[in-house]
Coordinates of C-alpha atoms and ligand atoms in Angstrom, one line a residue:
M1 CA -0.6 59.6 109.0
K2 CA -4.1 60.9 108.4
N3 CA -4.8 61.3 104.8
P4 CA -4.9 65.0 103.9
R5 CA -7.8 64.4 101.6
W6 CA -10.0 62.9 104.3
K7 CA -12.2 66.0 104.6
L8 CA -13.0 65.8 100.9
T9 CA -14.0 62.2 101.5
L10 CA -16.5 63.1 104.0
I11 CA -18.1 65.6 101.7
A12 CA -18.2 62.9 99.0
L13 CA -20.1 60.5 101.3
G14 CA -23.5 59.4 100.3
L15 CA -22.4 59.4 96.6
A16 CA -25.4 57.6 95.4
S17 CA -27.7 60.4 96.0
C18 CA -25.8 62.9 93.9
G19 CA -26.6 61.3 90.6
L20 CA -30.3 61.1 91.2
Q21 CA -31.6 64.7 91.0
A22 CA -32.9 64.2 87.5
M23 CA -34.6 60.9 88.4
P24 CA -38.2 60.8 87.4
Q25 CA -40.7 59.8 90.1
I26 CA -42.4 56.6 89.2
S27 CA -45.9 55.7 90.3
L28 CA -48.4 53.0 89.4
S29 CA -52.0 53.3 88.5
T30 CA -54.7 51.2 86.8
A31 CA -56.7 52.2 83.8
D32 CA -59.7 53.4 85.8
T33 CA -57.9 55.7 88.1
Q34 CA -56.4 57.9 85.4
T35 CA -56.8 61.7 85.3
A36 CA -55.0 63.4 82.4
T37 CA -54.3 67.1 82.0
T38 CA -53.5 68.7 78.6
K39 CA -49.9 69.1 79.7
D40 CA -49.4 65.3 80.0
T41 CA -47.8 62.9 77.5
L42 CA -49.3 59.5 76.9
V43 CA -47.0 56.7 75.9
L44 CA -48.5 53.6 74.3
L45 CA -46.7 50.3 73.8
V46 CA -48.1 49.1 70.5
A47 CA -47.8 45.5 69.4
E48 CA -47.3 45.0 65.7
N49 CA -50.5 45.2 63.6
S50 CA -52.7 45.5 66.7
L51 CA -53.3 49.2 66.6
Q52 CA -57.0 48.6 66.9
H53 CA -56.5 47.5 70.5
H54 CA -55.8 51.1 71.6
P55 CA -59.0 53.2 71.7
Q56 CA -56.8 56.4 71.3
L57 CA -55.7 55.2 67.9
N58 CA -59.3 55.2 66.7
D59 CA -59.3 59.0 66.6
V60 CA -59.5 60.0 62.9
T61 CA -56.6 62.4 63.0
V62 CA -54.4 60.1 64.9
Q63 CA -55.3 57.3 62.5
K64 CA -54.3 59.5 59.5
I65 CA -51.0 60.4 61.0
V66 CA -50.2 56.8 61.9
Q67 CA -51.0 55.7 58.4
Q68 CA -49.1 58.5 56.8
E69 CA -46.0 57.7 58.9
K70 CA -46.5 53.9 58.2
F71 CA -46.3 53.1 61.9
T72 CA -47.3 49.5 62.3
G73 CA -45.8 48.7 65.7
K74 CA -42.6 47.1 64.5
N75 CA -40.2 46.7 67.4
G76 CA -38.0 49.7 67.9
K77 CA -40.1 52.0 65.8
K78 CA -41.3 55.2 67.4
L79 CA -43.8 57.9 66.5
E80 CA -44.5 61.1 68.5
I81 CA -47.5 63.3 67.6
L82 CA -49.2 66.3 69.2
A83 CA -52.3 65.0 70.8
P84 CA -54.7 67.8 71.9
M85 CA -57.5 65.8 70.3
L86 CA -56.9 63.1 73.0
G87 CA -56.7 65.5 75.8
Y88 CA -52.9 65.1 76.0
S89 CA -50.1 67.3 75.0
R90 CA -48.3 64.5 73.1
L91 CA -48.7 60.9 72.2
L92 CA -45.7 58.7 71.9
L93 CA -46.1 55.4 70.2
L94 CA -43.5 52.7 70.9
G95 CA -43.6 49.7 68.6
T96 CA -43.0 46.4 70.5
G97 CA -43.3 43.9 67.7
D98 CA -44.8 40.7 68.9
T99 CA -45.4 41.2 72.7
T100 CA -45.3 37.5 73.4
K101 CA -41.7 37.4 72.2
L102 CA -40.5 40.3 74.4
T103 CA -37.8 39.3 76.9
Q104 CA -37.0 41.0 80.1
A105 CA -34.1 42.6 78.4
D106 CA -36.3 43.9 75.5
I107 CA -38.7 45.5 78.0
T108 CA -35.9 47.1 80.0
E109 CA -34.6 48.5 76.6
L110 CA -38.1 49.9 75.9
G111 CA -38.0 51.6 79.3
A112 CA -34.6 53.1 78.4
D113 CA -36.1 54.5 75.2
I114 CA -38.7 56.2 77.4
G115 CA -35.9 57.5 79.7
A116 CA -34.1 58.9 76.6
Y117 CA -37.3 60.6 75.6
L118 CA -37.8 62.1 79.0
A119 CA -34.3 63.6 79.0
K120 CA -35.1 65.5 75.8
S121 CA -38.7 66.3 76.7
N122 CA -40.1 69.0 79.0
A123 CA -43.1 66.9 79.8
E124 CA -43.9 67.1 83.5
K125 CA -46.0 64.0 83.6
V126 CA -45.8 61.0 81.3
R127 CA -48.3 58.2 81.5
V128 CA -47.1 54.9 80.1
D129 CA -49.8 52.3 79.4
T130 CA -48.1 49.0 80.0
T131 CA -51.2 46.9 80.1
V132 CA -50.3 45.1 76.9
L133 CA -47.5 43.4 78.9
K134 CA -48.9 40.3 80.5
D135 CA -46.3 39.7 83.3
A136 CA -46.8 41.8 86.4
S137 CA -43.0 42.1 86.6
A138 CA -42.9 43.6 83.1
S139 CA -43.8 47.1 84.2
A140 CA -41.1 46.9 86.8
W141 CA -38.5 46.0 84.1
L142 CA -39.7 48.9 82.0
A143 CA -39.4 51.2 85.0
Q144 CA -35.9 49.9 85.6
G145 CA -35.0 50.9 82.1
V146 CA -36.5 54.4 82.5
E147 CA -34.5 55.0 85.7
L148 CA -31.2 53.5 84.4
R149 CA -31.3 55.8 81.4
S150 CA -32.2 58.8 83.5
Y151 CA -29.1 58.6 85.7
R152 CA -26.9 61.7 85.6
F153 CA -23.6 62.5 87.2
D154 CA -23.4 66.2 87.2
K155 CA -22.1 67.2 90.6
Y156 CA -19.0 68.9 89.1
K157 CA -21.1 71.0 86.6
T158 CA -21.4 74.4 88.2
K159 CA -24.2 75.3 85.9
A160 CA -26.4 72.4 87.1
K161 CA -29.4 71.7 84.9
E162 CA -32.6 72.5 86.8
D163 CA -34.5 69.5 88.2
K164 CA -37.4 68.8 85.8
N165 CA -39.3 66.9 88.4
Q166 CA -40.8 64.6 85.9
Q167 CA -43.4 62.0 86.9
V168 CA -43.9 58.7 85.2
E169 CA -47.2 57.0 85.8
L170 CA -47.2 53.4 84.8
V171 CA -50.7 52.1 84.0
V172 CA -50.7 48.4 85.1
R173 CA -53.2 45.6 85.3
D174 CA -52.7 45.0 89.1
I175 CA -51.0 47.5 91.3
N176 CA -50.2 45.1 94.1
A177 CA -48.7 42.6 91.8
S178 CA -46.5 45.2 90.1
Q179 CA -45.5 47.1 93.3
K180 CA -43.3 44.4 94.7
A181 CA -41.4 44.0 91.5
L182 CA -41.0 47.7 91.1
S183 CA -39.5 48.1 94.6
Q184 CA -37.1 45.4 93.9
A185 CA -36.1 46.9 90.5
Q186 CA -35.6 50.2 92.2
A187 CA -33.4 48.7 94.9
I188 CA -31.3 47.1 92.2
N189 CA -31.0 50.4 90.4
Q190 CA -29.7 52.1 93.6
G191 CA -26.9 49.5 93.6
V192 CA -26.2 50.3 89.9
F193 CA -26.1 54.0 90.7
L194 CA -23.6 53.5 93.5
A195 CA -21.3 51.5 91.2
R196 CA -21.7 54.2 88.5
D197 CA -20.9 57.0 91.0
L198 CA -17.8 55.2 92.2
V199 CA -16.5 54.8 88.7
N200 CA -17.4 58.3 87.6
E201 CA -15.7 59.9 90.6
P202 CA -12.1 60.9 89.7
A203 CA -9.2 59.1 91.4
A204 CA -8.5 62.1 93.5
E205 CA -11.8 61.5 95.3
I206 CA -12.0 57.7 95.2
Y207 CA -8.9 56.0 96.6
P208 CA -8.8 52.9 98.8
E209 CA -9.7 54.7 102.1
S210 CA -12.5 56.8 100.6
F211 CA -13.9 53.7 98.8
A212 CA -13.8 52.0 102.2
A213 CA -15.8 54.9 103.7
E214 CA -18.5 54.3 101.0
A215 CA -18.7 50.7 102.0
L216 CA -18.9 51.6 105.7
A217 CA -21.9 53.8 104.8
L218 CA -23.8 50.5 104.0
K219 CA -23.7 49.6 107.7
K220 CA -26.9 51.6 108.1
L221 CA -28.6 49.0 105.9
G222 CA -27.6 46.2 108.1
V223 CA -24.5 45.2 106.1
K224 CA -21.5 44.0 108.2
V225 CA -18.5 46.0 106.9
E226 CA -14.9 45.3 107.8
V227 CA -11.8 47.2 106.6
L228 CA -8.4 45.6 106.7
D229 CA -5.6 48.2 106.8
E230 CA -1.9 47.5 106.0
A231 CA -1.2 46.2 109.4
A232 CA -4.0 43.7 109.2
M233 CA -3.1 42.6 105.7
E234 CA 0.6 42.3 106.8
K235 CA -0.5 39.9 109.6
L236 CA -2.4 37.8 107.1
G237 CA 0.6 37.7 104.8
M238 CA -1.0 39.5 101.9
G239 CA 2.2 40.4 100.2
A240 CA 0.6 40.7 96.7
I241 CA -1.9 43.5 97.4
L242 CA 0.6 45.2 99.7
A243 CA 3.1 45.3 96.9
V244 CA 0.7 46.9 94.4
G245 CA -0.3 49.5 97.0
K246 CA 3.1 50.4 98.4
G247 CA 4.0 52.9 95.6
S248 CA 1.1 55.2 96.6
K249 CA 0.9 57.4 99.7
R250 CA -2.8 56.4 99.7
P251 CA -2.5 53.0 101.3
P252 CA -4.3 49.8 100.1
R253 CA -7.3 48.3 101.9
M254 CA -9.2 45.1 101.8
V255 CA -12.9 45.7 102.4
I256 CA -15.4 43.1 103.3
A257 CA -19.1 43.8 103.1
H258 CA -21.3 41.0 104.3
W259 CA -25.1 40.8 103.8
Q260 CA -26.1 37.8 105.9
N261 CA -29.8 37.2 105.8
S262 CA -30.0 33.4 105.3
K263 CA -28.5 30.4 107.1
Q264 CA -27.1 29.0 103.9
A265 CA -23.3 28.9 103.3
P266 CA -22.3 32.2 101.7
L267 CA -21.8 33.1 98.1
A268 CA -18.6 35.2 97.7
M269 CA -17.9 38.0 95.2
V270 CA -14.4 39.5 94.9
G271 CA -13.8 42.7 93.1
K272 CA -10.7 44.3 91.6
G273 CA -10.5 47.8 93.1
I274 CA -7.5 49.6 91.5
T275 CA -8.6 53.1 92.2
F276 CA -6.1 54.3 89.6
D277 CA -3.9 52.2 87.4
T278 CA -1.0 54.2 86.0
G279 CA 0.6 50.9 85.1
G280 CA 3.4 51.4 87.7
Y281 CA 6.9 51.4 86.3
N282 CA 5.5 49.6 83.2
L283 CA 3.7 52.9 82.7
K284 CA 0.7 53.3 80.5
T285 CA 1.9 55.6 77.8
D286 CA -1.2 56.0 75.7
A287 CA -3.1 59.1 76.8
A288 CA -6.5 57.7 75.8
S289 CA -5.9 54.5 77.8
I290 CA -4.5 55.9 81.0
V291 CA -7.3 58.4 81.6
R292 CA -9.8 55.5 81.5
M293 CA -8.1 53.9 84.4
T294 CA -10.2 55.8 86.9
S295 CA -12.6 53.0 86.1
D296 CA -10.1 50.2 87.2
M297 CA -12.1 49.8 90.4
A298 CA -15.3 48.9 88.5
G299 CA -15.2 45.3 89.7
A300 CA -15.1 46.4 93.3
A301 CA -17.8 49.0 92.6
A302 CA -20.0 46.2 91.1
V303 CA -19.5 44.1 94.2
L304 CA -20.4 46.9 96.5
G305 CA -23.4 47.9 94.3
T306 CA -24.6 44.3 94.4
I307 CA -24.4 44.2 98.2
K308 CA -26.3 47.4 98.4
A309 CA -29.0 46.2 96.0
L310 CA -29.4 43.0 98.0
A311 CA -29.5 44.8 101.4
L312 CA -32.0 47.4 100.2
Q313 CA -34.5 44.7 99.2
K314 CA -33.7 42.7 102.3
A315 CA -33.0 39.7 100.1
E316 CA -32.9 36.3 102.0
V317 CA -29.4 35.5 100.9
N318 CA -26.0 35.2 102.5
V319 CA -23.5 37.1 100.3
V320 CA -20.0 38.3 101.2
G321 CA -18.3 40.9 99.0
V322 CA -14.5 41.3 99.1
M323 CA -13.0 44.4 97.6
A324 CA -9.3 44.5 97.0
L325 CA -8.4 48.1 96.8
A326 CA -5.1 49.7 95.9
E327 CA -3.7 52.6 93.8
N328 CA -1.1 51.4 91.3
M329 CA 1.5 54.3 91.3
I330 CA 5.1 55.2 90.6
S331 CA 7.3 56.3 93.4
D332 CA 10.6 55.5 95.2
R333 CA 8.6 52.9 97.2
A334 CA 6.7 51.3 94.3
M335 CA 7.2 47.7 93.3
L336 CA 9.7 47.2 90.5
P337 CA 9.6 45.0 87.5
G338 CA 11.1 41.7 88.5
D339 CA 10.2 41.9 92.2
I340 CA 9.1 38.7 93.8
V341 CA 6.2 38.9 96.2
K342 CA 4.6 36.3 98.5
S343 CA 0.8 36.1 98.4
A344 CA -1.3 35.1 101.4
S345 CA -1.8 31.7 99.9
G346 CA 1.9 31.1 100.2
L347 CA 2.5 31.1 96.5
T348 CA 5.3 33.4 95.3
I349 CA 4.8 35.6 92.3
Q350 CA 7.4 37.3 90.1
V351 CA 6.1 40.7 89.0
N352 CA 7.3 40.7 85.4
N353 CA 5.0 43.6 84.6
T354 CA 3.8 46.1 87.2
D355 CA 0.8 46.8 84.9
A356 CA -0.5 43.3 85.5
E357 CA -1.5 44.4 89.0
G358 CA -5.2 43.4 89.1
R359 CA -4.4 39.7 89.4
L360 CA -2.1 40.5 92.3
V361 CA -4.7 42.2 94.4
L362 CA -7.2 39.5 93.5
A363 CA -4.9 36.7 94.4
D364 CA -5.1 37.9 98.1
G365 CA -8.8 38.8 97.8
L366 CA -9.7 35.3 96.5
W367 CA -7.6 33.6 99.1
Y368 CA -9.2 35.6 101.8
A369 CA -12.8 35.0 100.6
R370 CA -12.3 31.3 100.4
E371 CA -10.3 30.8 103.6
K372 CA -12.4 33.0 105.8
Y373 CA -15.9 32.4 104.5
K374 CA -15.7 28.9 102.9
P375 CA -18.2 30.1 100.2
R376 CA -20.4 27.6 98.3
A377 CA -19.5 29.5 95.1
M378 CA -17.2 32.4 94.4
I379 CA -17.2 34.9 91.5
D380 CA -14.6 37.5 90.9
I381 CA -15.2 40.5 88.7
A382 CA -12.4 42.7 87.3
T383 CA -11.4 45.2 84.6
L384 CA -8.5 42.7 84.1
T385 CA -7.1 42.7 80.6
G386 CA -6.9 44.6 77.4
A387 CA -6.8 41.2 75.7
K388 CA -10.4 40.7 76.7
V389 CA -11.4 43.9 74.9
G390 CA -9.5 42.7 71.9
A391 CA -11.3 39.4 71.9
L392 CA -14.9 40.4 72.8
G393 CA -15.1 44.2 72.6
S394 CA -17.3 46.0 75.1
Y395 CA -20.7 44.4 74.9
Y396 CA -19.9 41.0 76.3
A397 CA -17.9 40.4 79.5
G398 CA -15.5 37.6 79.4
L399 CA -16.4 34.5 81.5
F400 CA -13.8 32.0 82.6
S401 CA -14.6 28.9 84.6
E402 CA -14.3 25.2 84.8
H403 CA -17.5 24.9 86.8
E404 CA -20.3 24.2 84.2
A405 CA -23.1 25.0 86.6
V406 CA -21.7 28.4 87.4
V407 CA -21.1 29.0 83.7
Q408 CA -24.7 28.2 82.8
Q409 CA -26.1 30.2 85.7
L410 CA -24.1 33.3 84.8
T411 CA -24.8 33.0 81.1
A412 CA -28.6 32.8 81.8
A413 CA -28.5 35.6 84.3
G414 CA -26.6 37.8 81.9
E415 CA -29.1 37.3 79.1
K416 CA -32.0 38.1 81.3
V417 CA -30.6 41.5 82.5
E418 CA -28.6 42.2 79.3
E419 CA -25.3 42.2 81.0
E420 CA -24.1 39.3 78.9
V421 CA -21.1 37.1 79.4
W422 CA -19.2 35.1 76.7
R423 CA -17.1 32.1 77.8
L424 CA -13.4 32.1 76.9
P425 CA -11.2 29.1 77.5
L426 CA -9.7 28.2 80.9
N427 CA -7.9 25.0 81.7
S428 CA -4.5 23.7 82.6
K429 CA -3.2 24.3 79.1
F430 CA -2.5 27.9 80.1
A431 CA -0.2 26.8 83.0
D432 CA 2.9 27.0 80.8
E433 CA 2.2 30.7 80.1
M434 CA 2.6 31.7 83.7
K435 CA 5.8 30.0 84.6
S436 CA 8.5 32.0 86.3
D437 CA 12.3 31.3 86.4
L438 CA 12.5 32.4 90.0
A439 CA 9.1 32.2 91.7
D440 CA 6.1 29.8 91.7
L441 CA 4.3 32.0 89.2
S442 CA 4.8 34.9 86.9
N443 CA 2.2 37.6 86.8
T444 CA 2.3 37.8 83.0
G445 CA 1.4 35.4 80.3
K446 CA 3.1 35.1 76.9
T447 CA 0.2 34.9 74.5
A448 CA -3.5 34.4 75.5
G449 CA -3.7 37.5 77.8
A450 CA -7.2 37.0 79.1
S451 CA -7.1 33.3 79.6
S452 CA -3.7 33.2 81.1
A453 CA -4.8 35.9 83.6
A454 CA -7.8 33.7 84.5
W455 CA -5.6 30.7 85.0
F456 CA -3.4 32.7 87.3
L457 CA -6.4 33.7 89.4
Q458 CA -7.5 30.1 89.5
Q459 CA -4.4 29.2 91.5
F460 CA -5.9 31.1 94.4
T461 CA -9.4 29.6 94.4
G462 CA -8.7 26.2 95.9
N463 CA -11.6 23.8 95.3
T464 CA -14.3 26.5 95.5
P465 CA -16.7 26.5 92.6
W466 CA -15.5 29.7 91.0
A467 CA -15.8 31.9 87.9
H468 CA -13.9 34.9 86.8
I469 CA -15.6 37.8 84.9
D470 CA -13.4 40.1 82.9
I471 CA -15.3 43.4 82.5
A472 CA -12.5 45.4 80.8
G473 CA -14.3 47.6 78.3
N474 CA -17.7 47.1 80.0
A475 CA -17.2 49.5 82.8
L476 CA -17.4 52.8 80.8
A477 CA -19.8 53.8 78.1
N478 CA -18.6 56.2 75.4
S479 CA -22.1 57.4 74.5
D480 CA -25.7 57.3 75.7
K481 CA -27.1 54.1 74.5
G482 CA -29.8 51.8 75.9
V483 CA -29.8 51.7 79.6
H484 CA -26.4 53.4 79.7
V485 CA -25.4 57.0 79.7
T486 CA -21.8 58.2 79.0
G487 CA -19.5 57.2 81.8
G488 CA -19.8 54.4 84.4
T489 CA -22.2 51.7 83.5
G490 CA -22.4 49.8 86.8
F491 CA -21.9 46.7 84.7
G492 CA -22.1 43.6 86.9
V493 CA -24.5 44.8 89.6
R494 CA -27.6 43.5 87.8
L495 CA -25.8 40.4 86.6
L496 CA -24.5 39.4 90.1
T497 CA -27.8 40.4 91.8
E498 CA -29.8 38.2 89.3
W499 CA -27.3 35.4 89.8
T500 CA -27.5 35.6 93.6
L501 CA -31.3 35.7 93.6
T502 CA -31.6 32.7 91.3
Q503 CA -29.2 30.4 93.2
P504 CA -30.5 27.1 94.3
Ligands
LIG601 N1 -6.6 47.7 84.0 C1 -5.9 47.0 83.0 C2 -6.7 46.3 82.0 C3 -7.7 47.2 81.2 C4 -7.4 47.6 79.9 C5 -8.9 47.6 81.7 C6 -8.3 48.3 79.1 C7 -9.8 48.3 80.9 C8 -9.5 48.7 79.7 C9 -4.9 46.0 83.6 O1 -4.4 46.3 84.9 C10 -3.7 45.9 82.7 O2 -3.0 46.9 82.6 N2 -3.5 44.7 82.1 C11 -2.4 44.5 81.2 C12 -1.8 43.2 81.5 C13 -0.6 42.9 80.8 C14 0.5 43.8 81.3 C15 -0.2 41.5 81.0 C16 -3.0 44.5 79.8 O3 -4.1 44.0 79.5 O4 -2.3 45.1 78.9
LIG602 MN1 -2.7 47.4 84.8
LIG603 ZN1 -5.6 47.5 86.0

């Protein structure tokens, strides 16, 4: 039967563009090509105790204000002043502390500060002098932060805010050197925005088939996209994902998006794509928790966003993304607590709790990725457990792996892009937690919720070097902060893209 909501899906296609109306236009210039108008704002990055390096700060009035406000350029300190004496409307000073100590993450955060400033400001044009930053890529990291913080998802607001058409001109040392890094950063941001859009869309709009349609839209970028329907999954014996999806009239899908632009063996990424998690018969009864489950496909969204980011920059890599999509619902056809399902790997699983559904869909997704693609490494990413939120909160993602190289790579990549991971234990000591009286495995552990879930997943990974990233708590931001605005964060896109691009 055709899904009655299919029409709506088509309208929703091309999601990524809808959040971007407020996006400032970013351009590059060098110090000698500048032309300011009195309506413009000038932003200076000011290193600590080096105010004398900026000719604008020699102006007597500016000097007085700076002294009065005790602005010395300490990292994180800001000072905004009216600046007609400089030929600008306003001057915004951003303290950077010691510029030699600034990391990529720090610079992206500075950009986010500028993005937050733009959102409140009516400035049409903002010139940001980034020449104090030595690295040609640094202005791109800054621009990335500006854009990430400028993202809006307001397609359901009928009183849409007018487009401010803001322009950001980055003054750099060498346009050519910075341009490449800027294009790359903007490609990555497009991937982040796709992931955010997918998370922000309500479950009525994003369900397995409509998510699959968003993946199919990447074909125009040269991505190979394949969608496995129930019949195809049945044939492969994917009893675990089929069990999760069978309670919904919106059927499950396994979506494969393959960006193949290198002869190397592929890297695989597997995402949990529960388009809504009611808990099933083990119903989520807390109102504040259940409403957040529109974000339970954030892992799959991060995978698709990563594939888009890589395709847009035509990265010379071979990466396959597998998205295990299902809606976890209650109905007369839904799986019941105690049911036993057979996964594609052959392992049988007793469903002791229908709310531990993510690991079920991932079991078949991991198996498929490893059997079909024989990846040289495999990462899964999932809003998997509340226990992870209890252990680490919502800044760090949980990292579980017995492959030290992958652990180190992901930790380093996370620090760089400020999507940090923190390792939690995973080893055979958790096997006892997941024993079932009737089947090979139970889908619930007894105590260590996050680690036992990771151990469960490990049973489906064979000998493939693999890591599991639990992003429960990371997928949704409660407030505007740093590079995030309230709602979907797109967490994982920058992490997985960085990891991919730095693979040996
Ligand atoms: N999607 C949830 C996990 C989750 C919780 C994500 C909070 C984001 C924020 C997952 O499917 C779930 O319900 N896990 C259960 C597992 C339990 C029944 C073994 C949990 O963590 O409570
Ligand atoms: Mn659940
Ligand atoms: Zn879930």
